[in-house]
């Protein structure tokens, strides 16, 4: 039992330890950052010791392929974010370092609980445990002009969506008479109208969490105001958590009854892809641009989900990993440039290729991956989700997706054009702090590695997804 | 064949030289040029050898190389060529070899320029040689993407701007600038590749046999409805690159803005990539749909011929004239394919080759003229024939081939296509085709007369201009030689091509 709970227990211990050390130390940055990093990496390693397929507390807490896959994604992305955030210059990040890292660890703990929850209440607790630290982290620079506003906005939207989720759960409980997720497939197959209503509420509430259209408005404002290394993680991990919850509620064990949700998810996917990509075009702030492009990527993942097949879910998980590397990498480059230029405008990238060729190349690789160009991860990700959708005969959706992919390339190329074609305003290179450079390098390796040799990741995703359909 | 994977050598030699350039030739422009020339030269030798050694009696796909890349999905590295692709590879290698000479004087960031150019050429060879649709798509992307940077960084913005309201609108939107052209071209072509990818995936899923191999897919019978839609996807996808009306507008902008070697390569070879892909995938894999849609393909081809020629007549910028003439000539290719007759198909493939060489020559000359005179405005220049007789002669030969004068390659191509059109199901296609040839002679002779053979321009800038020199002669010489050689002895091209179009036609129209 303890081995199955080991990652969660380790995270809890780590959180307490970091908070304690922080309260003992009064000056300087302190060891909280390194400690957190080491703890996250150690927990990551620990997940490999957890026996797959264990189930605790009468089946309300499971460690299966999906939960371990998701937990590793959360831990890995958090570690990258922590690595990069140690280079933040503002005084608040060193003075309140323990506070910052405590919040990150607790949030990861919430995600990891959520990924394992097979019960409505535990699922909800996981959500809240994940979300509340995120609100704090968004408004971490509390004397900043925009951060508190963004945090408030995020908080209001987040709690409203939580309320919608709880409301939906109450219907589900009313119909199934149990808080266990095990009752959902049967109730869904019966097609009780209240059950449908409840599930629709759940879909809407989770739509907020993953920032799918029309529930996406909070994302750009929040991203713009929060610190960039944190945003890199915020744009990835909570969305992955939202997708895990969707899979648990709508896909796992449901079988053919889930197909009734296919049109709804397909419409959601199409609208999200179109909105995200079109709204990204006029953006002049790179973080807002990446925020809208991130919304579009959620749409592509929903395409994989809409297939509601084993391969569709697997391809969605693959997409999630590719998106994690590509999107985090892009945000980390944004951090490097913003710190040096004091600007988050896309004009700050003018002539970057001549100033810092390697940084520009890294950004180009991330943008190409996000754009879905061959030889980097994003190509396979898009190919696979489209493939899964074509297997279900959803030609229209795939066609739409293929067209908006070209739209997306337009605004990615606008950034590439500034980096490669336009002349720099200043000749000196952009300084990249060592730790930030290391984090960027990890992302480059991830994106290129997955692009050149996607097979192991595909096999892994397939294996995880297949257990959900047995 | 002799144990040497000659197709791989041909395909990857430019790529290897691009790598050498990137890593070892920093700040050594001369080494950059010689390495590029070596890479292009190896490919040239390989392609000539393959062309010569291709066994016409045996026909079919030869020089096959294969190893499995991703066995679980049926993706393999499968290279082989037939008569059509052998000719296309020959065309590619001639153009790039001449292109390196023609851009010998590029100095701005020449290391990256040549590296990107050679990577692009690898993509082109790859598309022509590979028979695995998935790998073909990857090569296709390699051939398309470097273009954005090549035009964006080394291109030139249009100089002859319209006046009045159009001038104002163009200034506001950036139309005519190299950034605009690069973006437009890239997005159009990627838009096309999205269609191609959907088409390829649709076929892959439909077979259920887990293979992307052309050879396996070719032996399949696809459902007629699927054929119809997939054919349209391939037609639009590859057609954009082949410049079909009304999706051709990237081509004049892109070709006019691109640097010389890129214009040569793009108009000369990449547009053929579109026609080749359409022929190989669209017609080869979906024969029933190809017959069903022939009316559409041929009619749009006719529109291309006339519309492109009329647009070329209206241009005042020399480079735009040539760019629009490509649109017109690619119409001849598509028309030839749509005739579904032996002459038409042979003419179409021959036209791909002839137009490739001819337009490469044209763009090389435009580049040279611009370099000497710093102008592309047709009606400001004049009387260059006395100052640069060599360039003037080359331009005139290219022009005569363009309008289809006997003893040039252009004549053979157009004559065969016209024969095909006349014996096809839609005889009226002949009239727009012939009208196009007539219009071509109007604009070509007008330009040649104005710039080269007419009275000298009053502008003192255009006095005392030098003729071509050194490596530039090599570029012109090679292209003129090939143009005349294939015009006088067309059988060296028709022979191998015929071995490939015959079986294709059998699949299309059966024994009728």
Short mmCIF file of N, CA and C in Angstrom, two decimals, chain A residues 160-172 193-208 215 249-250 261:
data_model
loop_
_atom_site.label_atom_id
_atom_site.label_comp_id
_atom_site.label_asym_id
_atom_site.label_seq_id
_atom_site.Cartn_x
_atom_site.Cartn_y
_atom_site.Cartn_z
N UNK A 160 -15.33 29.24 -10.44
CA UNK A 160 -16.61 29.06 -11.14
C UNK A 160 -16.64 27.71 -11.83
N UNK A 161 -15.52 27.37 -12.49
CA UNK A 161 -15.51 26.09 -13.20
C UNK A 161 -15.56 24.94 -12.20
N UNK A 162 -14.90 25.12 -11.06
CA UNK A 162 -14.99 24.07 -10.04
C UNK A 162 -16.43 23.89 -9.59
N UNK A 163 -17.13 25.01 -9.43
CA UNK A 163 -18.53 24.93 -9.03
C UNK A 163 -19.34 24.17 -10.06
N UNK A 164 -19.06 24.45 -11.33
CA UNK A 164 -19.78 23.74 -12.40
C UNK A 164 -19.49 22.25 -12.33
N UNK A 165 -18.23 21.93 -12.06
CA UNK A 165 -17.85 20.52 -11.98
C UNK A 165 -18.59 19.84 -10.83
N UNK A 166 -18.61 20.48 -9.67
CA UNK A 166 -19.28 19.89 -8.51
C UNK A 166 -20.77 19.72 -8.80
N UNK A 167 -21.35 20.73 -9.45
CA UNK A 167 -22.76 20.66 -9.80
C UNK A 167 -23.02 19.45 -10.69
N UNK A 168 -22.15 19.29 -11.70
CA UNK A 168 -22.29 18.14 -12.59
C UNK A 168 -22.13 16.84 -11.82
N UNK A 169 -21.17 16.81 -10.88
CA UNK A 169 -20.94 15.59 -10.11
C UNK A 169 -22.18 15.22 -9.30
N UNK A 170 -22.90 16.25 -8.83
CA UNK A 170 -24.08 15.95 -8.01
C UNK A 170 -25.12 15.20 -8.84
N UNK A 171 -25.26 15.55 -10.10
CA UNK A 171 -26.19 14.81 -10.96
C UNK A 171 -25.72 13.38 -11.13
N UNK A 172 -24.43 13.25 -11.39
CA UNK A 172 -23.89 11.91 -11.62
C UNK A 172 -24.12 11.05 -10.38
N UNK A 193 -31.47 10.98 -18.81
CA UNK A 193 -31.27 12.39 -19.19
C UNK A 193 -30.50 13.19 -18.14
N UNK A 194 -30.77 12.92 -16.84
CA UNK A 194 -30.04 13.67 -15.82
C UNK A 194 -28.55 13.34 -15.85
N UNK A 195 -28.26 12.10 -16.19
CA UNK A 195 -26.86 11.68 -16.31
C UNK A 195 -26.19 12.49 -17.43
N UNK A 196 -26.94 12.62 -18.53
CA UNK A 196 -26.40 13.38 -19.66
C UNK A 196 -26.15 14.83 -19.25
N UNK A 197 -27.11 15.38 -18.52
CA UNK A 197 -26.97 16.77 -18.07
C UNK A 197 -25.73 16.92 -17.18
N UNK A 198 -25.60 15.98 -16.26
CA UNK A 198 -24.46 16.04 -15.36
C UNK A 198 -23.15 15.94 -16.12
N UNK A 199 -23.10 15.03 -17.07
CA UNK A 199 -21.86 14.87 -17.83
C UNK A 199 -21.58 16.12 -18.67
N UNK A 200 -22.66 16.74 -19.16
CA UNK A 200 -22.46 17.97 -19.94
C UNK A 200 -21.85 19.05 -19.06
N UNK A 201 -22.33 19.16 -17.82
CA UNK A 201 -21.74 20.13 -16.88
C UNK A 201 -20.27 19.81 -16.64
N UNK A 202 -20.00 18.52 -16.45
CA UNK A 202 -18.61 18.12 -16.21
C UNK A 202 -17.73 18.51 -17.39
N UNK A 203 -18.25 18.28 -18.60
CA UNK A 203 -17.45 18.60 -19.79
C UNK A 203 -17.18 20.11 -19.84
N UNK A 204 -18.22 20.90 -19.52
CA UNK A 204 -18.03 22.34 -19.54
C UNK A 204 -17.01 22.78 -18.49
N UNK A 205 -17.15 22.23 -17.27
CA UNK A 205 -16.22 22.61 -16.21
C UNK A 205 -14.80 22.23 -16.55
N UNK A 206 -14.63 21.03 -17.09
CA UNK A 206 -13.28 20.60 -17.48
C UNK A 206 -12.79 21.40 -18.68
N UNK A 207 -13.74 21.85 -19.51
CA UNK A 207 -13.37 22.71 -20.64
C UNK A 207 -12.68 23.98 -20.16
N UNK A 208 -13.16 24.53 -19.04
CA UNK A 208 -12.48 25.69 -18.45
C UNK A 208 -11.06 25.34 -18.06
N UNK A 215 -14.40 28.40 -23.37
CA UNK A 215 -14.03 28.62 -21.96
C UNK A 215 -12.56 29.03 -21.85
N UNK A 249 -13.43 10.22 -16.74
CA UNK A 249 -14.88 10.35 -16.66
C UNK A 249 -15.58 9.85 -17.91
N UNK A 250 -15.01 10.16 -19.07
CA UNK A 250 -15.75 9.94 -20.30
C UNK A 250 -15.31 8.72 -21.09
N UNK A 261 -20.84 11.09 -27.17
CA UNK A 261 -20.15 12.37 -26.93
C UNK A 261 -19.27 12.78 -28.08
#
